[in-house]
GROMACS .gro file of C-alpha atoms in nm:
model
   72
    1MET     CA    1   1.011  -0.553  -0.700
    2ARG     CA    2   0.870  -0.264  -0.723
    3ILE     CA    3   0.524  -0.195  -0.736
    4PHE     CA    4   0.333   0.239  -0.726
    5VAL     CA    5   0.009   0.274  -0.523
    6THR     CA    6  -0.213   0.494  -0.546
    7THR     CA    7  -0.324   0.520  -0.120
    8LYS     CA    8  -0.727   0.589   0.044
    9PRO     CA    9  -0.619   0.665   0.362
   10LYS     CA   10  -0.997   0.723   0.598
   11ALA     CA   11  -1.164   0.456   0.409
   12LYS     CA   12  -1.444   0.251   0.565
   13GLU     CA   13  -1.274  -0.095   0.474
   14ASP     CA   14  -0.958  -0.185   0.393
   15LEU     CA   15  -0.906  -0.291   0.064
   16VAL     CA   16  -0.658  -0.396  -0.252
   17GLU     CA   17  -0.781  -0.284  -0.594
   18GLN     CA   18  -0.498  -0.441  -0.840
   19ILE     CA   19  -0.463  -0.172  -1.237
   20ASP     CA   20  -0.261  -0.444  -1.389
   21PRO     CA   21   0.097  -0.660  -1.329
   22THR     CA   22   0.233  -0.320  -1.116
   23HIS     CA   23  -0.042  -0.069  -1.008
   24PHE     CA   24  -0.258  -0.104  -0.708
   25LYS     CA   25  -0.550   0.129  -0.560
   26VAL     CA   26  -0.550   0.017  -0.209
   27SER     CA   27  -0.754   0.172   0.037
   28VAL     CA   28  -0.767   0.214   0.454
   29LYS     CA   29  -0.893   0.300   0.772
   30ALA     CA   30  -0.617   0.424   0.907
   31PRO     CA   31  -0.531   0.777   0.950
   32PRO     CA   32  -0.250   0.922   0.811
   33VAL     CA   33  -0.115   1.068   1.136
   34ASP     CA   34   0.238   0.971   1.217
   35GLY     CA   35   0.262   0.663   0.898
   36LYS     CA   36  -0.019   0.511   1.048
   37ALA     CA   37  -0.218   0.522   0.672
   38ASN     CA   38   0.187   0.374   0.519
   39ASP     CA   39   0.216   0.058   0.830
   40ALA     CA   40  -0.151  -0.014   0.726
   41VAL     CA   41  -0.043  -0.020   0.359
   42GLU     CA   42   0.193  -0.266   0.331
   43ARG     CA   43   0.038  -0.482   0.622
   44VAL     CA   44  -0.284  -0.468   0.388
   45VAL     CA   45  -0.055  -0.602   0.079
   46ALA     CA   46   0.127  -0.778   0.279
   47GLU     CA   47  -0.196  -0.995   0.272
   48PHE     CA   48  -0.388  -0.995  -0.091
   49LEU     CA   49   0.036  -1.031  -0.258
   50GLU     CA   50   0.020  -1.326   0.044
   51VAL     CA   51   0.382  -1.269   0.158
   52SER     CA   52   0.501  -1.195   0.536
   53PRO     CA   53   0.482  -0.834   0.597
   54SER     CA   54   0.830  -0.740   0.668
   55GLN     CA   55   0.839  -0.806   0.310
   56VAL     CA   56   0.667  -0.506   0.237
   57ARG     CA   57   0.780  -0.199   0.259
   58VAL     CA   58   0.768   0.191   0.136
   59VAL     CA   59   1.014   0.392  -0.059
   60PHE     CA   60   0.878   0.648  -0.210
   61GLY     CA   61   0.531   0.872  -0.110
   62HIS     CA   62   0.526   0.849   0.225
   63THR     CA   63   0.334   1.205   0.288
   64SER     CA   64   0.209   1.141  -0.061
   65LYS     CA   65  -0.099   0.955  -0.202
   66LYS     CA   66   0.066   0.818  -0.472
   67LYS     CA   67   0.340   0.550  -0.359
   68VAL     CA   68   0.607   0.349  -0.462
   69ILE     CA   69   0.660   0.049  -0.247
   70GLU     CA   70   0.968  -0.259  -0.266
   71VAL     CA   71   0.805  -0.631  -0.232
   72LEU     CA   72   1.160  -0.896  -0.131
   0.00000   0.00000   0.00000
């Protein structure tokens, strides 16, 4: 399954807001440096979807606020 995510790095808290079944807004505390924000997005989305973090990965948009995430 692929989901579409709009991210906000350096937020005050980690938060996931579901807009519809495939679109989410994700805020993470991590800064967008050295992939830290992407790792945090994967972790937070995994928690929200109640799956293992190894089952979630960013496939498009590594350097963009708009990302495509694949959930295995």
